[in-house]
Short mmCIF file of C-alpha atoms in Angstrom, two decimals:
data_model
loop_
_atom_site.label_atom_id
_atom_site.label_comp_id
_atom_site.label_asym_id
_atom_site.label_seq_id
_atom_site.Cartn_x
_atom_site.Cartn_y
_atom_site.Cartn_z
CA UNK A 1 96.24 123.59 71.74
CA UNK A 2 96.44 122.23 68.21
CA UNK A 3 98.77 119.48 69.44
CA UNK A 4 96.38 118.63 72.29
CA UNK A 5 93.49 118.42 69.82
CA UNK A 6 95.50 116.09 67.60
CA UNK A 7 96.19 113.80 70.57
CA UNK A 8 92.69 113.78 72.06
CA UNK A 9 90.76 113.81 68.79
CA UNK A 10 88.30 116.54 69.77
CA UNK A 11 88.03 120.12 70.97
CA UNK A 12 86.36 118.90 74.17
CA UNK A 13 89.20 116.45 74.82
CA UNK A 14 91.82 119.12 74.20
CA UNK A 15 89.99 121.50 76.53
CA UNK A 16 89.82 118.90 79.29
CA UNK A 17 93.53 118.12 79.04
CA UNK A 18 94.41 121.82 79.17
CA UNK A 19 91.91 122.70 81.94
CA UNK A 20 90.11 125.15 79.68
CA UNK A 21 86.58 125.44 78.32
CA UNK A 22 85.86 124.14 74.79
CA UNK A 23 84.78 127.61 73.58
CA UNK A 24 88.10 129.06 74.75
CA UNK A 25 90.04 126.41 72.83
CA UNK A 26 87.91 126.91 69.70
CA UNK A 27 88.43 130.68 69.87
CA UNK A 28 92.22 130.39 70.21
CA UNK A 29 92.45 127.90 67.37
CA UNK A 30 90.57 130.35 65.13
CA UNK A 31 93.07 133.04 66.16
CA UNK A 32 95.89 130.66 65.18
CA UNK A 33 94.25 130.07 61.80
CA UNK A 34 94.09 133.82 61.17
CA UNK A 35 97.74 134.20 62.18
CA UNK A 36 99.00 131.49 59.82
CA UNK A 37 96.55 132.36 57.05
CA UNK A 38 95.32 128.80 56.55
CA UNK A 39 92.53 126.53 57.74
CA UNK A 40 93.95 124.11 60.29
CA UNK A 41 90.72 122.30 61.16
CA UNK A 42 88.07 120.72 58.97
CA UNK A 43 84.77 121.51 60.69
CA UNK A 44 82.48 120.20 57.95
CA UNK A 45 81.78 116.84 59.57
CA UNK A 46 80.42 115.77 62.93
CA UNK A 47 83.98 115.41 64.21
CA UNK A 48 86.60 118.13 63.86
CA UNK A 49 89.69 116.85 62.03
CA UNK A 50 93.05 118.33 61.09
CA UNK A 51 93.66 119.64 57.59
CA UNK A 52 96.98 119.10 55.84
CA UNK A 53 98.15 122.46 57.20
CA UNK A 54 97.03 121.43 60.68
CA UNK A 55 98.95 118.17 60.52
CA UNK A 56 102.04 120.07 59.33
CA UNK A 57 101.90 122.45 62.31
CA UNK A 58 101.31 119.60 64.78
CA UNK A 59 104.45 117.88 63.50
CA UNK A 60 106.41 121.08 64.15
CA UNK A 61 104.82 121.40 67.60
CA UNK A 62 106.01 117.89 68.48
CA UNK A 63 109.57 118.72 67.40
CA UNK A 64 109.54 122.01 69.31
CA UNK A 65 108.38 120.28 72.50
CA UNK A 66 111.09 117.62 72.12
CA UNK A 67 113.75 120.29 71.55
CA UNK A 68 112.70 122.15 74.70
CA UNK A 69 112.93 118.98 76.77
CA UNK A 70 116.36 118.22 75.31
CA UNK A 71 117.54 121.77 76.04
CA UNK A 72 116.53 121.38 79.70
CA UNK A 73 118.41 118.07 79.94
CA UNK A 74 121.58 119.41 78.30
CA UNK A 75 121.55 122.53 80.47
CA UNK A 76 121.28 120.37 83.60
CA UNK A 77 124.25 118.26 82.45
CA UNK A 78 126.33 121.36 81.64
CA UNK A 79 125.71 123.15 84.92
CA UNK A 80 125.47 120.09 87.15
CA UNK A 81 122.32 121.65 88.58
CA UNK A 82 119.11 119.68 88.31
CA UNK A 83 116.37 122.20 87.65
CA UNK A 84 113.16 122.76 85.77
CA UNK A 85 109.47 121.90 85.89
CA UNK A 86 108.16 118.39 86.60
CA UNK A 87 104.44 117.83 86.03
CA UNK A 88 102.92 114.98 88.03
CA UNK A 89 99.50 113.36 87.72
CA UNK A 90 98.33 111.57 90.84
CA UNK A 91 95.13 110.26 92.42
CA UNK A 92 93.52 111.03 95.76
CA UNK A 93 94.54 107.97 97.76
CA UNK A 94 98.29 108.48 97.27
CA UNK A 95 98.39 112.22 97.90
CA UNK A 96 98.87 112.05 101.67
CA UNK A 97 100.92 108.85 101.92
CA UNK A 98 103.27 109.39 98.97
CA UNK A 99 103.02 112.61 96.96
CA UNK A 100 102.98 115.18 99.77
CA UNK A 101 105.94 113.74 101.74
CA UNK A 102 107.90 113.23 98.50
CA UNK A 103 107.41 116.86 97.49
CA UNK A 104 108.54 118.02 100.92
CA UNK A 105 111.75 116.02 100.55
CA UNK A 106 112.21 117.17 96.94
CA UNK A 107 112.09 120.81 98.08
CA UNK A 108 114.89 120.09 100.55
CA UNK A 109 117.16 118.11 98.21
CA UNK A 110 116.47 119.76 94.83
CA UNK A 111 115.13 123.29 95.40
CA UNK A 112 115.56 124.23 91.73
CA UNK A 113 113.07 121.56 90.59
CA UNK A 114 109.58 123.05 90.24
CA UNK A 115 106.99 120.28 90.66
CA UNK A 116 103.31 120.75 89.91
CA UNK A 117 100.58 118.23 90.68
CA UNK A 118 97.27 117.63 88.96
CA UNK A 119 94.69 115.13 90.21
CA UNK A 120 94.20 112.98 87.14
CA UNK A 121 94.04 109.23 86.50
CA UNK A 122 93.75 106.68 83.74
CA UNK A 123 93.70 107.16 79.95
CA UNK A 124 93.45 111.00 79.98
CA UNK A 125 96.58 111.23 82.13
CA UNK A 126 98.47 108.72 79.99
CA UNK A 127 97.51 110.61 76.81
CA UNK A 128 98.86 113.82 78.35
CA UNK A 129 102.07 112.00 79.31
CA UNK A 130 102.57 110.73 75.77
CA UNK A 131 102.22 114.18 74.23
CA UNK A 132 104.60 115.71 76.77
CA UNK A 133 102.09 117.69 78.83
CA UNK A 134 102.92 115.55 81.90
CA UNK A 135 106.20 114.03 83.05
CA UNK A 136 105.10 111.46 85.65
CA UNK A 137 101.77 109.66 85.94
CA UNK A 138 101.07 107.63 89.07
CA UNK A 139 99.03 104.51 88.54
CA UNK A 140 97.74 101.43 90.35
CA UNK A 141 96.85 97.85 89.42
CA UNK A 142 95.85 94.66 91.19
CA UNK A 143 98.96 92.65 92.09
CA UNK A 144 97.16 89.50 90.98
CA UNK A 145 97.10 90.89 87.42
CA UNK A 146 99.99 91.11 84.98
CA UNK A 147 102.01 94.32 84.98
CA UNK A 148 100.58 96.62 82.27
CA UNK A 149 102.81 97.04 79.22
CA UNK A 150 102.06 100.34 77.44
CA UNK A 151 103.83 101.31 74.23
CA UNK A 152 106.15 104.28 74.59
CA UNK A 153 105.95 104.32 78.38
CA UNK A 154 108.06 102.86 81.17
CA UNK A 155 106.67 101.84 84.57
CA UNK A 156 108.60 102.06 87.83
CA UNK A 157 107.00 100.10 90.67
CA UNK A 158 106.90 102.10 93.90
CA UNK A 159 105.14 100.09 96.63
CA UNK A 160 102.50 97.46 97.33
CA UNK A 161 99.51 98.64 99.35
CA UNK A 162 97.77 95.56 100.87
CA UNK A 163 94.02 95.32 100.45
CA UNK A 164 91.73 95.22 103.47
CA UNK A 165 88.25 93.73 103.53
CA UNK A 166 86.12 96.15 105.56
CA UNK A 167 82.56 95.79 106.87
CA UNK A 168 80.14 98.01 108.80
CA UNK A 169 80.88 98.02 112.56
CA UNK A 170 77.39 96.69 113.43
CA UNK A 171 77.56 93.62 111.17
CA UNK A 172 78.05 90.21 112.90
CA UNK A 173 81.55 89.59 114.24
CA UNK A 174 81.85 86.20 112.53
CA UNK A 175 82.15 87.70 109.04
CA UNK A 176 85.83 87.12 108.28
CA UNK A 177 86.14 86.40 104.54
CA UNK A 178 84.64 87.25 101.18
CA UNK A 179 82.77 83.91 101.16
CA UNK A 180 81.14 84.84 104.48
CA UNK A 181 79.61 87.90 102.79
CA UNK A 182 77.52 85.99 100.24
CA UNK A 183 74.17 87.72 99.80
CA UNK A 184 75.31 90.95 101.45
CA UNK A 185 75.66 94.31 99.64
CA UNK A 186 78.93 95.89 98.52
CA UNK A 187 80.30 99.39 98.03
CA UNK A 188 82.57 99.29 94.96
CA UNK A 189 84.97 101.49 93.06
CA UNK A 190 84.49 102.56 89.44
CA UNK A 191 85.07 99.98 86.69
CA UNK A 192 88.68 99.28 85.71
CA UNK A 193 90.15 100.52 88.98
CA UNK A 194 92.46 98.27 90.99
CA UNK A 195 89.93 97.72 93.79
CA UNK A 196 87.12 96.98 91.34
CA UNK A 197 89.31 94.33 89.68
CA UNK A 198 90.23 92.90 93.08
CA UNK A 199 86.61 92.73 94.29
CA UNK A 200 85.47 90.92 91.14
CA UNK A 201 88.44 88.54 91.32
CA UNK A 202 87.74 87.73 94.98
CA UNK A 203 84.03 87.18 94.35
CA UNK A 204 84.83 84.82 91.50
CA UNK A 205 87.33 82.90 93.66
CA UNK A 206 84.76 82.61 96.46
CA UNK A 207 82.00 81.65 94.02
CA UNK A 208 79.58 84.33 95.21
CA UNK A 209 77.50 86.82 93.20
CA UNK A 210 78.13 90.53 93.75
CA UNK A 211 75.30 92.78 94.90
CA UNK A 212 76.84 96.21 94.32
CA UNK A 213 74.61 98.87 95.81
CA UNK A 214 76.90 101.92 95.65
CA UNK A 215 79.86 103.01 93.51
CA UNK A 216 82.29 105.68 94.75
CA UNK A 217 85.31 107.28 93.11
CA UNK A 218 87.17 108.29 96.29
CA UNK A 219 87.97 106.10 99.30
CA UNK A 220 86.70 108.53 101.98
CA UNK A 221 83.28 108.15 100.33
CA UNK A 222 83.61 104.35 100.38
CA UNK A 223 84.51 104.39 104.09
CA UNK A 224 81.61 106.71 104.91
CA UNK A 225 79.09 104.42 103.21
CA UNK A 226 80.53 101.27 104.76
CA UNK A 227 80.41 102.93 108.20
CA UNK A 228 76.75 103.78 107.51
CA UNK A 229 75.94 100.11 106.91
CA UNK A 230 75.55 100.31 103.13
CA UNK A 231 77.82 97.34 102.46
CA UNK A 232 81.27 95.79 102.63
CA UNK A 233 84.22 96.95 100.52
CA UNK A 234 87.77 96.18 99.43
CA UNK A 235 90.11 99.12 100.01
CA UNK A 236 93.89 99.69 100.27
CA UNK A 237 95.22 99.56 103.82
CA UNK A 238 96.59 103.11 103.55
CA UNK A 239 93.02 104.45 103.33
CA UNK A 240 91.41 102.64 106.30
CA UNK A 241 90.25 104.52 109.39
CA UNK A 242 88.49 103.54 112.63
CA UNK A 243 84.96 104.14 111.31
CA UNK A 244 84.82 100.60 109.86
CA UNK A 245 85.73 97.10 110.98
CA UNK A 246 88.67 95.36 109.27
CA UNK A 247 88.36 91.60 108.80
CA UNK A 248 91.40 89.28 109.03
CA UNK A 249 91.07 88.19 105.39
CA UNK A 250 94.26 88.08 103.31
CA UNK A 251 93.21 89.29 99.87
CA UNK A 252 96.30 90.61 98.06
CA UNK A 253 97.08 94.23 97.33
CA UNK A 254 97.46 96.97 94.77
CA UNK A 255 100.75 97.88 93.12
CA UNK A 256 101.34 101.63 92.99
CA UNK A 257 103.74 102.75 90.26
CA UNK A 258 104.83 105.69 88.16
CA UNK A 259 104.79 105.95 84.36
CA UNK A 260 107.30 108.06 82.46
CA UNK A 261 108.00 108.31 78.74
CA UNK A 262 110.43 105.73 77.40
CA UNK A 263 113.43 106.51 75.21
CA UNK A 264 117.08 107.51 75.36
CA UNK A 265 116.24 111.11 76.28
CA UNK A 266 113.63 110.23 78.88
CA UNK A 267 113.24 110.86 81.63
CA UNK A 268 115.09 114.19 81.84
CA UNK A 269 117.27 114.88 84.92
CA UNK A 270 114.59 116.76 86.86
CA UNK A 271 112.01 114.04 86.22
CA UNK A 272 114.53 111.32 87.08
CA UNK A 273 115.39 113.01 90.38
CA UNK A 274 111.70 113.43 91.23
CA UNK A 275 111.08 109.76 90.42
CA UNK A 276 113.96 108.76 92.68
CA UNK A 277 112.49 110.80 95.55
CA UNK A 278 109.10 109.14 95.01
CA UNK A 279 110.81 105.73 95.18
CA UNK A 280 112.69 106.64 98.37
CA UNK A 281 109.50 107.93 99.97
CA UNK A 282 107.62 104.78 98.97
CA UNK A 283 110.39 102.62 100.47
CA UNK A 284 109.96 104.38 103.80
#
């Protein structure tokens, strides 16, 4: 918990990353302080910070976590048996098309690997990956953008999911491109998501203003609102169903990939095998 607080910068951030309540984290950190006989946190300011003793313990926690990961890797090499936990962060739209079938195959080929999945995305997931609380973080970005380069992390590209321009079924049949939708409303994704970047790029290329009426996190919500006539949307092809009308526009796609920690000891054998299964599943 102390290590999570050091990474996130707050008790609330540590609690979110550990799926606990902030009071529970605060209580356990006070227990830790009583056990070590020293104040680990400076609570005098508006923001909780680590004391010198707290920073010392966090450094030890980092080394302990690294030693545990190295022990798992060496044991796998010694026994020739790939085993151990692999913690994966994924997002809703790749669960059915990628994560679930990959885990089914992983259970058949590597039964001693113990995967666990958490639905998490973006900076919180990447922070957890950096501190060793996750092993694989799935991500997405607009293929028209440069591949993200993040310090300390390595990205493996898995597959390209083409975008589809969708409109309500009762809109005129002649609407076939983004330019044709000038003056009409849109259903968008949250800022900084791949589809949000794509929509803004396409609107700029077409020279039309965006009238965003609704913003949805998950694609089933986007499809429901488009089907109800709330607006058009840009979505990955893997998420489309028959409730909406798909235009013939060619508008690029999103790259789905997987982040792991970089370095000579990363990824460990279990994580590497899981990543390989994700790649094979994506190729299919």
